[in-house]
Each structure stands twice: as structure tokens, then as C-alpha cells.
Amino acid sequence: MSSRVCRTCGGSDIDVDQARGSAVCTGCGSVLEDNIIVSEVQFVEGSGGVSSAVGQFVSADGPVKAPLLGSGFHTGVGKESRAQTLQNGKRQIQQLGSQLQLNQHCLDTAFNFFKLVVSKHLTRGRRTEHVIAACLYLVCRTEGTPHMLLDLSDLLQVNVYILGKTFLLLARELCINAPAIDPCLYIPRFAHMLEFGDKNHEVSMTALRLVQRMKRDWMHTGRRPSGLCGAGKVVTMATATFMWLMTVPPPALLVAARMHKFRRSVKDVIGVVKVCQTTLRKRLTEFEDTPTSQLTIDEFMRVDLEQECDPPSFTAGQHKVKMQQLEQELARKLDEVEGEISCYKEEIETELEKSRPKLRGIYAAYAKEMDPEDEDVLSSPSDPEDKEGDDADLQAAAQRLTQDFLCQVIQEEGGRAPQEVETEGAGLPAQGASLASILGNASLGLQESFHTFNLPEPDQNPDEDPSPSGELDLEGIDDQEIDKYILNEKEVEVKTELWTKQNADYLKEQKEKEERITKEKEQGTYKEKKKKYKKREQIEAATAGEAIEKMLERKKISSKINYDVLRDLNQPAGSPASEPPGGAAAAPRKRLSRRRRKAGDANAELSAGATMMTKRFRRLISSTPRKKKAAPQVETAVVTETASEAVPEAPPAAVPGPAPAEAPPPVETEEEEEAAEEDCVSALRLVGDYGCEEEEVF
Amino acid sequence: MDCCEEAKLGARRLARCLQKLGFKVRFSAFRVVNVLAVCSMPFAVHLVDFTKNNRPIASYEPELHPAATYRIKNLKATVQVFSTGSLTVTGPNVQSVASAVEHIYPLLYECQKPRCK
């Protein structure tokens, strides 16, 4: 500090005493400065003779603004909550991260993610440990560490899909692109866990090659990365009898280990990589099918086959499709052959009929009458399918034979025969068309088929409500079929018994609960469990007076409130009201302030009304405008006991915020002055150690 | 028969069943809210490339699900692409599902895996 000149004597010799905190002129002895701000550590004696240092801890990554001296009363409380959340989060990150052996840089990055998450309010409604885990995994992905979501879920004993959901949400909200995980990353880690000793590196390299091979052979897409690694490490000693995993890395590990003559059983690998035996087996079989498996160990290390294979599930799918196609071809051929046979049959029969004797006379008349009936009888059975057509043909032939004695109607029969042939002929092309539809539609001819869907749809929509009354339309429902679905008496008994047995625990619980409730009701100690209340509809009122009246109507007011005061609040020259005691009055008063906020133009009256209120209430009013102003400082809010209720107050306070924006400052200053005058003990006691509010200047 | 009509028929049959069991049944305001369709591409798809090309609309987490999910916002349809080339499409109606397939086909074609052997 530059030496100053003494005001009284003009001397420049100033003695600054740090301990006493004073600056004194040595010439004339006048004190120039008193109570200099010093950076000394002071100690005070606490109860029991314990001395402790004076001061508070300010954390490095706490709130950016230092807490105000004498404590920013409301803002201090708000900041502390946020600081506490971050502190808690940091601690958990450190804990979890150290279990995963993440370095400090990763943990710091994770903490930064966490800070982002908290600032975006994404922690609401989620368990902190889930959020922490998701942040850590995000770091693992961006840094490329060999940690799986499975590991995290193992440590936390949480379902991996739940963690996955949280992780995906955070990645989306924070706009972070987590790069896809490469199975090769896991190999060194699993290798280490399988303890290959000196040859660890070699086995890892072999496994890496295998995984890369598998990648080329499409085994790794769509599979969990851990599976691929494990198989590579643990391989049979001599030959290609591999057991395979579901996902890609484990087979590679399996194979590599065996190639280097390490005995690692499937069980070892499974324990390390967390996949099941069946999947490992399957993976190995798939590898067996690839041409690479035919190479010897040396060849594999030297040569890289150019040829790449299709993914195993793809080939399996193709195989299935081929089988289906073959079956359909066979079926079609069978039908064709059958068709030919029946054609021959027809021809033979017509020939036979021609060679039969013709009837004359009265029998011809009978025959003519029978014909229309015959046609109906014959045409209906031959319609549906070929098999039934064959039977119907036989029947028709039998009928014809019997009628032939009577009839003379060769022309009708001749007409009938081609008719039947036609129906059979129609059957075959119909089947052919259906085959085509099954096999086809690989092209973008999708459009045609979907356009046909479109056409009926707009037609249907006007017909949508044939029964607006809700009557069930029974058209197209086969009652007999429905009856089959319904169980009969015996079945019902059996099923009831089964169900009761299965759900015995639940039923017992329910019964006990009922008994407990009835017992408590009798005793009179029955407590209704907290039911979730729907948000109460806000009171719409034009003026403050109206709002107060409506509120009075709605809410059951306690006896400790002076209603006259409330009603007179609007009048500026209001009668001096007796100040009602605090306590229960605080709650309705707060709502009162909320309603009055809604009224909007209540501020003028507020200042007048404020004189009648206790300091606490004034505190509330003054706090809400402060909240409106200091937007970043709004976290939780306000006064001690009303902290929890203040949060719902904040949104309604914010709503009329923009409207009476200019009013708050004058209101505040007025209130501040008034607050300064009054010395309410109760409020001070509440405020406690935070010091005197009055001295604050905004 | 159109699949939406079939769905309505199925629902009516169920209602009829309940009616027969003695419950008072009212059947009104039936509407299809979700349609699920499957189809298959004649080629395999490289999911990692597909996801990289279509960030952030496509998402692929092999640890959680073997398929890449592609959500089409304006159609409100979701397509799940498997590495074999099979697709599962879900949407609010048949038209949106069809459009989704049309939409995604060129994107898949780019990331296809050519058939060898």
C-alpha cells in the first residue's frame, strides 16, 4: 500500500499495524484507518475450551459468487442446496469411479457432465446413482476406456436396461455423440483377467486379429462386444472344436488362448466376460463355418483371407427363405399333377356317359326337372378347393350315373362338365397368384399394395360409427367359435385352483391389509395414506378483493386470523388491524400473497397493507420480487419454515412477474425501510445466525 | 381383409366373449393407434456406418439392443434395423409405416453389405 499523507499534519510516515488493523500517523498520532480488513487467521474459544479458527470453508468448485458476508439470506440457502447436490454428486462419482479404476481426468470430466445435467434439471425424478452411473459411462465411451455398462450395473446392482435408458437420455439431452464401442478395446482387459502371465501380450494380439477377422466376417455387428472378445481368448488346444459365445470378443479370446496352448475353459471365460455358455458355443460354431477356421494357427497368423462372409443370421435367414421357396415349388407341382389327373378323370367320365343309353319319353321329362337341382348341387361343392372338388366330382359322377337311367340330357351334362373343369382351372391360377405374392414384393412395388390399402380406408372412415350407441355389432362373428373359447365348469374350477395357488402370497397380503385397516378404524387410529392431490385450480379474480373473498370461501380458515383485516386490505386507508399472531396465519397469508400477485395491480395496496403485517410476511413479499429479479439465484427459496412451500409459490410468482416489474423496486425499498424500523423478535429468531437483514442493500 | 378391419373383428370377438360370460358390454370408438410391420431387405446392412451417417436420428447401442433405431419425426414412425437387413416398423397407421419404409430404403442401400460367395 502506498504511503498516504496524513490529513491533519501532512506527514507521510504512517504506521500500519496488521494485528490491530489500524493505520496511525506517527507524526501527529491521528488514526487514519481503523478496522482494516486483514487476512489473519483468528481463533475463538468455543465451549469446553476448544479453540477453533474463525471463518467458513469456501469450496473451489462451489458457487461462483462468493457467499455474501453476513450471508445472503435467501440466496445463501438456495446456493447451498445446489452446492450440496454438486458436492454429493462429486463424492459419489469419486467413489464409483475409483471402483472402476478411472483416472482423475475422467472423473473430472464426469463431474462436469454431472454439473451440466444438474443445471438442465435432468436429475429431477431420477435416482442420483443412476445419473452418476450414466455420467461415468458417458465418459468411458468418449474416452474409449474398456468399461461396459454391464460393469456399472454390476457395481450398483441395477438393471442394465434402466441404466441404458438414463444413459441414452443424457447423451441426447447433452448432445454428446458417444462413439460406437469397438470390441477390440475389451481384449486386453479380459486377457488380464484370465491371467496369461508373460504371454499376455501375445494372446491379446492373437485375439485382436481374430476379432478383426470376425468383424470382417460380420459376426460382430448386432452382438454385444463382450461376447466377441471372450471367444477369441479361450480356444481349444489343438483342433477346431470351438465353443461359442453369443457376442463377439469372448470367442476371440477363447480361440487365441487355445492357440497359445493355454488351458482356459469356457467356464473361466464366462466368469470373466459375463455371457452364457450357449452364446459362446453358438459364436464358436459360427466361426467354424467361416473359411478362416480351416486355416492352421501359423497360416492364420500370416495370411489374411480376402474373402468376407455374410453375417451368420443373414445366412440362416437366407437358408430358411430357400427352404420355404422349395416347399412352395413342390406344393405347386403337386397341384398341377393333381389337376392333370382330374382332367383325365373328367374325360373318361364324359366318354362313359356318351356310351350310355339315352332315355326317352316320360323319363326325359323327369330328367329335365332334375337338372336345375343338379346344377346347384354340383356347382356348390366344386367351388372351394381342389381336394373337396375331387370328392365332389366323385359324388357328382355317382349322381349322374343314377340319373342317367332317367335322363336324356347330354347337352346339360356337356355344359356341366366344362363348367366343372373351369372351376378347377380357376383354382390353380388362384394358387399361382398367391405364391407370387408370397415370393414377390421385394421391389418398390410396395406402392401398389399400399395404395390399395389407402383406397378402402377413406371409404371406411365415414362408415366408422355404425353403432354410436355402443351396441356390439355381431356381424362376422361365429358364435360357435366363441363358445369354444369359453371354459366349461370343470375347466373353470381347475383354473381357479391354479390361479389361487400361484397368487397365494398376494392374496394373503391383501387380506392382512384389510384386517389391519378395519382394526385401526375400530381403534380410531386409522391414518389415510397420503393421497396425491391434483393441482388445485387457480382462483381467477379480477381484483385483489375478489381474490381474497374467493380464497376465504374455498379454504377452511383457522380461528387465528382476523378476517376483518383481510377484507380491509384493499382499502389504502385501512383500519389499523391488530397483528394476528404468526404460526398458522403464515400459510394462508402466503396464499394470500400469491392470489394478490395474480391480481396484478395490487402492488400499491401491498405497500399500504404491508404496514399491517408482521415482518415475516413482509419478508415473504419482499422475497418474491427479489426472486423475480434475481433469476439465476432462484433455486429453492425463501424463509426457513416456508422453504418447502415456497417452491410452488415460485411459479405463480414468476407468472405475474413480467407484469408488475416496475412495481417491485419501489415496493421493496418501502418495505426495507419499514422493515428497518420494526424490530420483530420472532422473525429475528427465525433468521438466527444469518445476521441483521436490515443492513442489506439491494 | 384389411389388417385394420381384422383388428376390429378380433376386438369384437373378444367383446362377444365377454358378453357371453355375462358382462355388460359396450363397443364404441374403436381406433387403431399403433401398427407394427416387418419387412426384409435383400441385403445386409452395416449398422455402425448407418448410425454414423444418420446421427442423431439413428441410435445404436449393441450392449442394449441388437438393432439400430431410426425415428422419423414427421411421420412419427420408428424403424428398427437389424444387421441382417430385416426391419421392424411401427407407426400410428398403415400409411405412415409404408412411407417410413420408402424413406429409409435409400439410406440402407448406401450402407449395405454386398453379398459374397
CSV table of C-alpha atoms in Angstrom, one decimal, chain A residues 13 17 66 73-74 102 150 171 174 189 235 278 285 324 369 468 473 477 501 524 559 611 661 670 678 689:
chain,number,residue,atom,x,y,z
A,13,ASP,CA,5.0,8.4,7.9
A,17,ASP,CA,-0.5,-2.3,12.4
A,66,ALA,CA,-18.8,-16.0,-3.0
A,73,PHE,CA,-30.1,-14.9,3.5
A,74,HIS,CA,-32.4,-16.4,0.9
A,102,LEU,CA,-10.8,-44.5,-13.8
A,150,LEU,CA,-22.7,-54.2,-17.5
A,171,ALA,CA,-26.5,-38.4,-24.2
A,174,LEU,CA,-26.4,-33.1,-23.6
A,189,ARG,CA,-8.9,-56.2,-20.1
A,235,VAL,CA,-9.6,-71.7,-27.8
A,278,THR,CA,-24.9,-71.2,-25.1
A,285,THR,CA,-19.9,-72.7,-34.3
A,324,GLN,CA,-39.7,-72.1,-48.0
A,369,GLU,CA,-86.8,-81.2,-63.9
A,468,PRO,CA,-72.8,-44.8,-32.0
A,473,ASP,CA,-72.1,-55.5,-33.9
A,477,ILE,CA,-68.6,-63.3,-35.5
A,501,LYS,CA,-52.3,-71.3,-5.7
A,524,GLY,CA,-59.7,-44.8,15.7
A,559,SER,CA,-59.5,-19.2,14.0
A,611,THR,CA,-47.7,-1.8,7.3
A,661,ALA,CA,-42.0,-5.5,-13.0
A,670,GLU,CA,-40.5,0.9,1.1
A,678,GLU,CA,-39.7,-2.7,13.2
A,689,ASP,CA,-27.3,-16.6,12.8
